[in-house]
Coordinates of C-alpha atoms in Angstrom, one line a residue:
Chain J
X1 CA -25.2 0.8 -25.7
X2 CA -25.7 3.6 -23.3
X3 CA -23.4 6.5 -23.0
X4 CA -23.1 5.7 -19.3
X5 CA -21.6 2.3 -20.1
X6 CA -18.9 3.8 -22.4
X7 CA -18.0 6.7 -20.1
X8 CA -17.9 4.4 -17.0
X9 CA -15.7 1.9 -18.8
X10 CA -13.3 4.6 -20.1
X11 CA -13.1 6.2 -16.6
X12 CA -12.4 2.8 -15.0
X13 CA -9.7 2.0 -17.6
X14 CA -8.1 5.4 -17.1
X15 CA -8.0 5.0 -13.3
X16 CA -6.6 1.5 -13.4
X17 CA -4.0 2.5 -16.1
X18 CA -2.9 5.5 -14.0
X19 CA -2.7 3.4 -10.8
X20 CA -0.9 0.5 -12.5
X21 CA 1.8 2.7 -14.1
X22 CA 2.3 4.7 -10.9
X23 CA 2.9 1.5 -8.9
X24 CA 5.1 0.1 -11.6
X25 CA 7.3 3.3 -11.4
X26 CA 7.7 3.1 -7.6
X27 CA 7.7 -0.7 -6.7
X28 CA 9.3 -0.2 -3.3
X29 CA 6.8 2.3 -2.2
X30 CA 3.9 0.1 -3.3
X31 CA 5.5 -2.9 -1.5
X32 CA 5.7 -0.7 1.6
X33 CA 2.0 0.1 1.1
X34 CA 1.0 -3.6 0.7
X35 CA 2.9 -4.4 3.9
X36 CA 1.2 -1.4 5.6
X37 CA -2.1 -3.1 5.4
X38 CA -0.7 -5.8 7.7
X39 CA -2.8 -8.5 6.0
X40 CA -0.5 -10.4 3.8
X41 CA 2.2 -12.7 5.2
X42 CA 5.7 -11.4 4.6
X43 CA 6.5 -13.9 1.9
X44 CA 3.6 -12.7 -0.2
X45 CA 4.1 -9.0 0.1
X46 CA 6.5 -8.6 -2.8
X47 CA 4.7 -11.0 -5.0
X48 CA 1.5 -9.0 -4.5
X49 CA 3.4 -5.8 -5.2
X50 CA 4.8 -7.3 -8.5
X51 CA 1.5 -8.6 -9.7
X52 CA -1.1 -5.9 -8.9
X53 CA 0.4 -3.2 -11.2
X54 CA 0.5 -5.4 -14.2
X55 CA -3.0 -6.8 -13.4
X56 CA -4.3 -3.2 -13.3
X57 CA -2.7 -2.3 -16.6
X58 CA -4.0 -5.5 -18.2
X59 CA -7.5 -4.8 -16.8
X60 CA -7.3 -1.3 -18.2
X61 CA -6.2 -2.5 -21.6
X62 CA -8.9 -5.2 -21.7
X63 CA -11.6 -2.7 -20.7
X64 CA -10.8 -0.8 -23.9
X65 CA -10.6 -3.8 -26.2
X66 CA -13.9 -4.9 -27.8
X67 CA -14.1 -8.6 -27.3
X68 CA -12.4 -8.7 -23.9
X69 CA -14.0 -5.7 -22.2
X70 CA -16.3 -7.9 -20.1
X71 CA -13.4 -9.9 -18.7
X72 CA -11.5 -6.6 -18.2
X73 CA -14.5 -5.3 -16.2
X74 CA -14.6 -8.4 -14.1
X75 CA -10.9 -8.2 -13.3
X76 CA -11.3 -4.5 -12.4
X77 CA -14.3 -5.5 -10.3
X78 CA -12.4 -8.2 -8.4
X79 CA -9.5 -5.7 -7.8
X80 CA -12.0 -3.2 -6.5
X81 CA -13.6 -5.8 -4.2
X82 CA -10.1 -6.6 -2.9
X83 CA -9.2 -2.9 -2.3
X84 CA -12.6 -2.3 -0.6
X85 CA -12.1 -5.2 1.8
X86 CA -8.5 -4.1 2.6
X87 CA -9.6 -0.6 3.4
X88 CA -12.6 -1.8 5.4
X89 CA -10.1 -3.8 7.5
X90 CA -8.0 -0.8 8.1
X91 CA -11.0 1.4 8.9
X92 CA -12.1 -1.2 11.5
X93 CA -8.6 -1.1 13.0
X94 CA -8.7 2.7 13.2
X95 CA -5.4 3.1 11.3
X96 CA -4.3 5.1 8.3
X97 CA -2.2 3.7 5.6
X98 CA 0.3 5.0 3.1
X99 CA -0.9 2.6 0.4
X100 CA 1.2 3.7 -2.5
X101 CA -2.0 3.2 -4.6
X102 CA -1.0 5.9 -7.0
X103 CA 2.7 5.9 -6.6
X104 CA 5.0 6.6 -3.6
X105 CA 5.5 9.5 -1.2
X106 CA 2.9 11.8 0.3
X107 CA 1.0 11.6 3.6
X108 CA -0.7 8.6 4.9
X109 CA -4.2 8.3 3.4
X110 CA -7.0 8.4 5.9
X111 CA -8.5 5.0 5.8
X112 CA -12.2 6.1 5.4
X113 CA -11.1 8.1 2.4
X114 CA -9.4 5.1 0.9
X115 CA -12.4 3.0 1.6
X116 CA -14.6 5.5 -0.1
X117 CA -12.3 5.6 -3.1
X118 CA -12.3 1.8 -3.3
X119 CA -16.1 1.7 -2.9
X120 CA -16.5 4.1 -5.9
X121 CA -14.3 1.9 -8.0
X122 CA -16.4 -1.1 -6.8
X123 CA -19.6 0.5 -7.9
X124 CA -18.2 1.6 -11.2
X125 CA -16.7 -1.8 -11.8
X126 CA -19.9 -3.6 -10.9
X127 CA -21.9 -1.3 -13.1
X128 CA -19.6 -1.8 -16.1
X129 CA -19.5 -5.6 -15.7
X130 CA -23.3 -5.9 -15.2
X131 CA -23.9 -3.7 -18.2
X132 CA -21.6 -5.8 -20.3
X133 CA -23.1 -9.0 -18.9
X134 CA -26.7 -7.8 -19.7
X135 CA -25.7 -6.8 -23.2
X136 CA -24.2 -10.2 -23.9
X137 CA -26.9 -12.3 -22.4
X138 CA -29.7 -10.2 -23.9
X139 CA -28.0 -10.4 -27.3
X140 CA -28.0 -14.2 -27.1
X141 CA -31.8 -14.2 -26.9
X142 CA -33.6 -14.6 -30.1
X143 CA -35.5 -11.5 -31.1
X144 CA -39.0 -11.4 -29.8
X145 CA -38.4 -13.8 -26.9
X146 CA -40.5 -12.8 -23.9
X147 CA -38.9 -13.1 -20.5
X148 CA -41.0 -14.0 -17.5
Chain P
X1 CA -47.9 -19.6 -19.9
X2 CA -44.1 -19.5 -20.3
X3 CA -42.5 -19.9 -23.6
X4 CA -40.0 -22.8 -24.0
X5 CA -36.6 -21.8 -25.3
X6 CA -33.3 -23.7 -25.9
X7 CA -30.1 -22.0 -26.8
X8 CA -28.3 -23.5 -29.8
X9 CA -25.9 -26.2 -28.6
X10 CA -27.5 -26.3 -25.2
X11 CA -29.0 -29.4 -23.8
X12 CA -31.0 -27.5 -21.2
X13 CA -34.7 -26.7 -21.7
X14 CA -37.3 -25.1 -19.6
X15 CA -38.9 -21.8 -18.9
X16 CA -37.0 -18.9 -20.5
X17 CA -36.3 -17.2 -17.1
X18 CA -34.6 -20.3 -15.7
X19 CA -32.6 -20.9 -18.9
X20 CA -31.5 -17.3 -18.9
X21 CA -30.3 -17.7 -15.3
X22 CA -28.2 -20.7 -16.4
X23 CA -26.9 -18.7 -19.3
X24 CA -25.8 -15.8 -17.1
X25 CA -24.2 -18.2 -14.6
X26 CA -22.3 -20.0 -17.4
X27 CA -21.1 -16.6 -18.8
X28 CA -20.0 -15.5 -15.4
X29 CA -18.2 -18.8 -14.8
X30 CA -16.4 -18.4 -18.1
X31 CA -15.5 -14.8 -17.3
X32 CA -14.1 -15.9 -13.9
X33 CA -11.9 -18.6 -15.6
X34 CA -10.7 -16.0 -18.1
X35 CA -10.0 -13.5 -15.2
X36 CA -8.0 -16.3 -13.4
X37 CA -5.9 -16.6 -16.6
X38 CA -5.4 -12.9 -16.7
X39 CA -4.2 -13.0 -13.0
X40 CA -1.7 -15.7 -13.9
X41 CA -0.5 -13.7 -16.9
X42 CA -0.2 -10.6 -14.8
X43 CA 1.8 -12.4 -12.1
X44 CA 4.2 -13.8 -14.8
X45 CA 4.5 -10.4 -16.5
X46 CA 5.0 -8.6 -13.1
X47 CA 7.7 -11.1 -12.1
X48 CA 9.4 -10.7 -15.5
X49 CA 9.4 -6.9 -15.4
X50 CA 10.7 -7.0 -11.8
X51 CA 13.6 -9.3 -12.8
X52 CA 14.6 -6.8 -15.6
X53 CA 14.7 -3.7 -13.5
X54 CA 17.7 -2.5 -11.6
X55 CA 15.7 -1.6 -8.4
X56 CA 14.0 -5.0 -8.4
X57 CA 12.1 -6.2 -5.3
X58 CA 13.5 -9.3 -3.6
X59 CA 11.4 -12.5 -3.8
X60 CA 10.7 -12.2 -0.1
X61 CA 10.4 -8.9 1.6
X62 CA 13.5 -8.0 3.6
X63 CA 13.4 -6.4 7.1
X64 CA 13.2 -2.6 7.2
X65 CA 16.7 -2.5 8.7
X66 CA 18.2 -4.3 5.8
X67 CA 16.4 -2.3 3.2
X68 CA 17.3 0.9 5.0
X69 CA 21.0 0.0 5.3
X70 CA 21.1 -0.8 1.6
X71 CA 19.4 2.4 0.7
X72 CA 21.8 4.6 2.6
X73 CA 24.8 2.5 1.6
X74 CA 25.8 1.7 5.2
X75 CA 25.9 -2.1 4.9
X76 CA 26.5 -4.1 8.0
X77 CA 28.5 -1.4 9.7
X78 CA 25.2 0.2 10.7
X79 CA 24.3 -2.8 12.7
X80 CA 27.7 -3.6 14.2
X81 CA 28.1 -0.1 15.6
X82 CA 31.4 0.5 13.9
X83 CA 30.4 4.0 13.2
X84 CA 30.8 5.9 16.5
X85 CA 28.0 8.2 17.5
X86 CA 28.5 10.7 20.3
X87 CA 26.4 9.8 23.3
X88 CA 25.1 12.3 25.9
X89 CA 23.4 12.1 29.3
X90 CA 20.4 13.9 30.7
X91 CA 22.3 17.1 31.6
X92 CA 23.6 17.7 28.1
X93 CA 20.2 16.7 26.6
X94 CA 18.5 19.2 28.8
X95 CA 20.9 22.0 27.8
X96 CA 20.3 21.1 24.2
X97 CA 16.5 21.1 24.8
X98 CA 16.5 24.4 26.6
X99 CA 18.7 26.1 23.9
X100 CA 15.8 25.5 21.5
X101 CA 18.3 24.9 18.7
X102 CA 18.4 21.2 18.8
X103 CA 15.9 18.8 17.1
X104 CA 14.9 15.8 19.2
X105 CA 14.2 12.6 17.3
X106 CA 12.2 9.8 18.8
X107 CA 13.4 6.4 17.4
X108 CA 10.7 4.4 19.2
X109 CA 7.6 2.9 17.4
X110 CA 5.0 5.5 16.4
X111 CA 2.5 4.1 18.9
X112 CA 4.8 5.0 21.8
X113 CA 5.6 8.4 20.3
X114 CA 1.8 9.1 20.3
X115 CA 1.5 8.1 24.0
X116 CA 4.2 10.4 25.3
X117 CA 7.4 12.1 24.1
X118 CA 9.9 14.9 24.7
X119 CA 8.2 18.2 23.6
X120 CA 8.8 19.3 20.0
X121 CA 10.4 16.0 19.1
X122 CA 9.7 14.3 15.8
X123 CA 9.0 10.6 15.2
X124 CA 11.6 8.7 13.2
X125 CA 10.9 5.0 14.2
X126 CA 13.6 2.5 13.3
X127 CA 11.0 0.1 11.9
X128 CA 9.5 2.6 9.5
X129 CA 12.4 5.0 9.0
X130 CA 12.2 5.6 5.3
X131 CA 8.5 6.4 5.3
X132 CA 8.8 8.7 8.3
X133 CA 11.9 10.4 7.1
X134 CA 10.2 11.3 3.8
X135 CA 7.6 13.1 5.8
X136 CA 9.8 15.0 8.3
X137 CA 13.1 15.5 6.4
X138 CA 12.2 19.1 5.6
X139 CA 12.2 19.8 9.4
X140 CA 15.8 18.7 9.8
X141 CA 18.8 20.8 8.8
X142 CA 22.0 19.0 8.1
X143 CA 24.0 21.4 10.2
X144 CA 21.7 21.5 13.3
X145 CA 22.2 19.5 16.5
X146 CA 20.1 16.3 16.4
X147 CA 19.5 14.4 19.6
X148 CA 18.1 10.9 19.1
X149 CA 16.5 8.9 21.9
X150 CA 14.5 5.7 22.3
X151 CA 12.8 4.1 25.3
X152 CA 15.8 3.6 27.7
X153 CA 19.5 3.1 27.9
X154 CA 19.3 -0.6 26.8
X155 CA 17.5 0.0 23.6
X156 CA 19.5 0.0 20.3
X157 CA 17.0 2.0 18.1
X158 CA 18.5 5.4 18.9
X159 CA 22.0 4.2 18.0
X160 CA 20.8 2.7 14.7
X161 CA 18.8 5.8 13.7
X162 CA 21.6 8.1 14.7
X163 CA 24.1 6.2 12.5
X164 CA 21.6 6.3 9.6
X165 CA 21.2 10.0 10.0
X166 CA 25.0 10.4 9.9
X167 CA 25.1 8.4 6.7
X168 CA 22.5 10.7 5.3
X169 CA 24.9 13.7 5.9
X170 CA 23.7 15.1 9.2
X171 CA 26.9 16.4 10.9
X172 CA 26.0 16.8 14.5
X173 CA 24.0 13.8 15.7
X174 CA 24.1 12.6 19.3
X175 CA 22.3 9.9 21.2
X176 CA 20.6 10.7 24.5
X177 CA 21.4 7.4 26.3
X178 CA 18.8 7.5 29.0
X179 CA 16.0 8.1 26.6
X180 CA 12.4 8.5 27.4
X181 CA 12.6 6.5 30.7
X182 CA 15.2 8.9 32.1
X183 CA 13.4 12.0 30.9
X184 CA 10.2 10.9 32.5
X185 CA 11.9 9.8 35.7
X186 CA 13.4 13.3 36.0
X187 CA 9.9 14.8 35.9
X188 CA 10.6 17.0 32.9
X189 CA 8.1 18.5 30.5
X190 CA 6.3 16.0 28.4
X191 CA 4.0 16.0 25.3
X192 CA 1.1 15.6 24.8

């Protein structure tokens, strides 16, 4: 497996682990951040704020565990897709958000910067998942099989 | 000529490229199912962790007012106006403004603050108080005169924000009753 695959997977895991723990430490700030996107109905905001940190930590853990790293990459990819869509929505509205993505406090994050950050995660997640997928599907081919 | 290939246990047959496509699709579908399971597990874990922590989130998000009142320990007295706040008119507000020693606090929504405000005032909207306060608290001194205003004499936001500031330990907080409407009507200096 290429060095790129390993390095990208470890970076992705580290980012999600850091983000998940930061959110878990400051749940109220993250719930404020979720509400700040003005996308989720009120009754869902806290449920999302409870779920996302543990999902990020689980994704990070799975990315580092051999048999499950492909699923971990897919979870990370799905999260990154969600973040990218949310930030794209905010960019279109011309607002900034204090998303609490990496813990509470601080200035509001300029939406284009948030979008860019989410897009980088999206590319990284996509690359890691495709890499794992290609590895698995290629391995399943009998040696010498010629693809069209 | 394409080589026929069948995966062990598979009932599909056909050109390798088409079989590989199905193989990839089935792997992705299986991964998606597993990811769904991880999502459910994460939700259950998240709810469990939340229930164990002292600063747990409510099941349904409460209004900013309620969370704010709880965080400053004011309870319902903040809403009922049991805490008296000194109220001032335009003349006293103007004296405070011209002295340069008072800090004017705008309790209206941030959008209105951006449209027009009393010069050198800071935004502390009632509906986003905690977040705004975390950003501007270093500009406020607990001993200084703080004049809070909102849109007009009928609005309640300035009273609420003033009571919260008093709960936070600010000793000289006053409400400019006429607010932005009276300031504008008097033709006084504005920002931006």
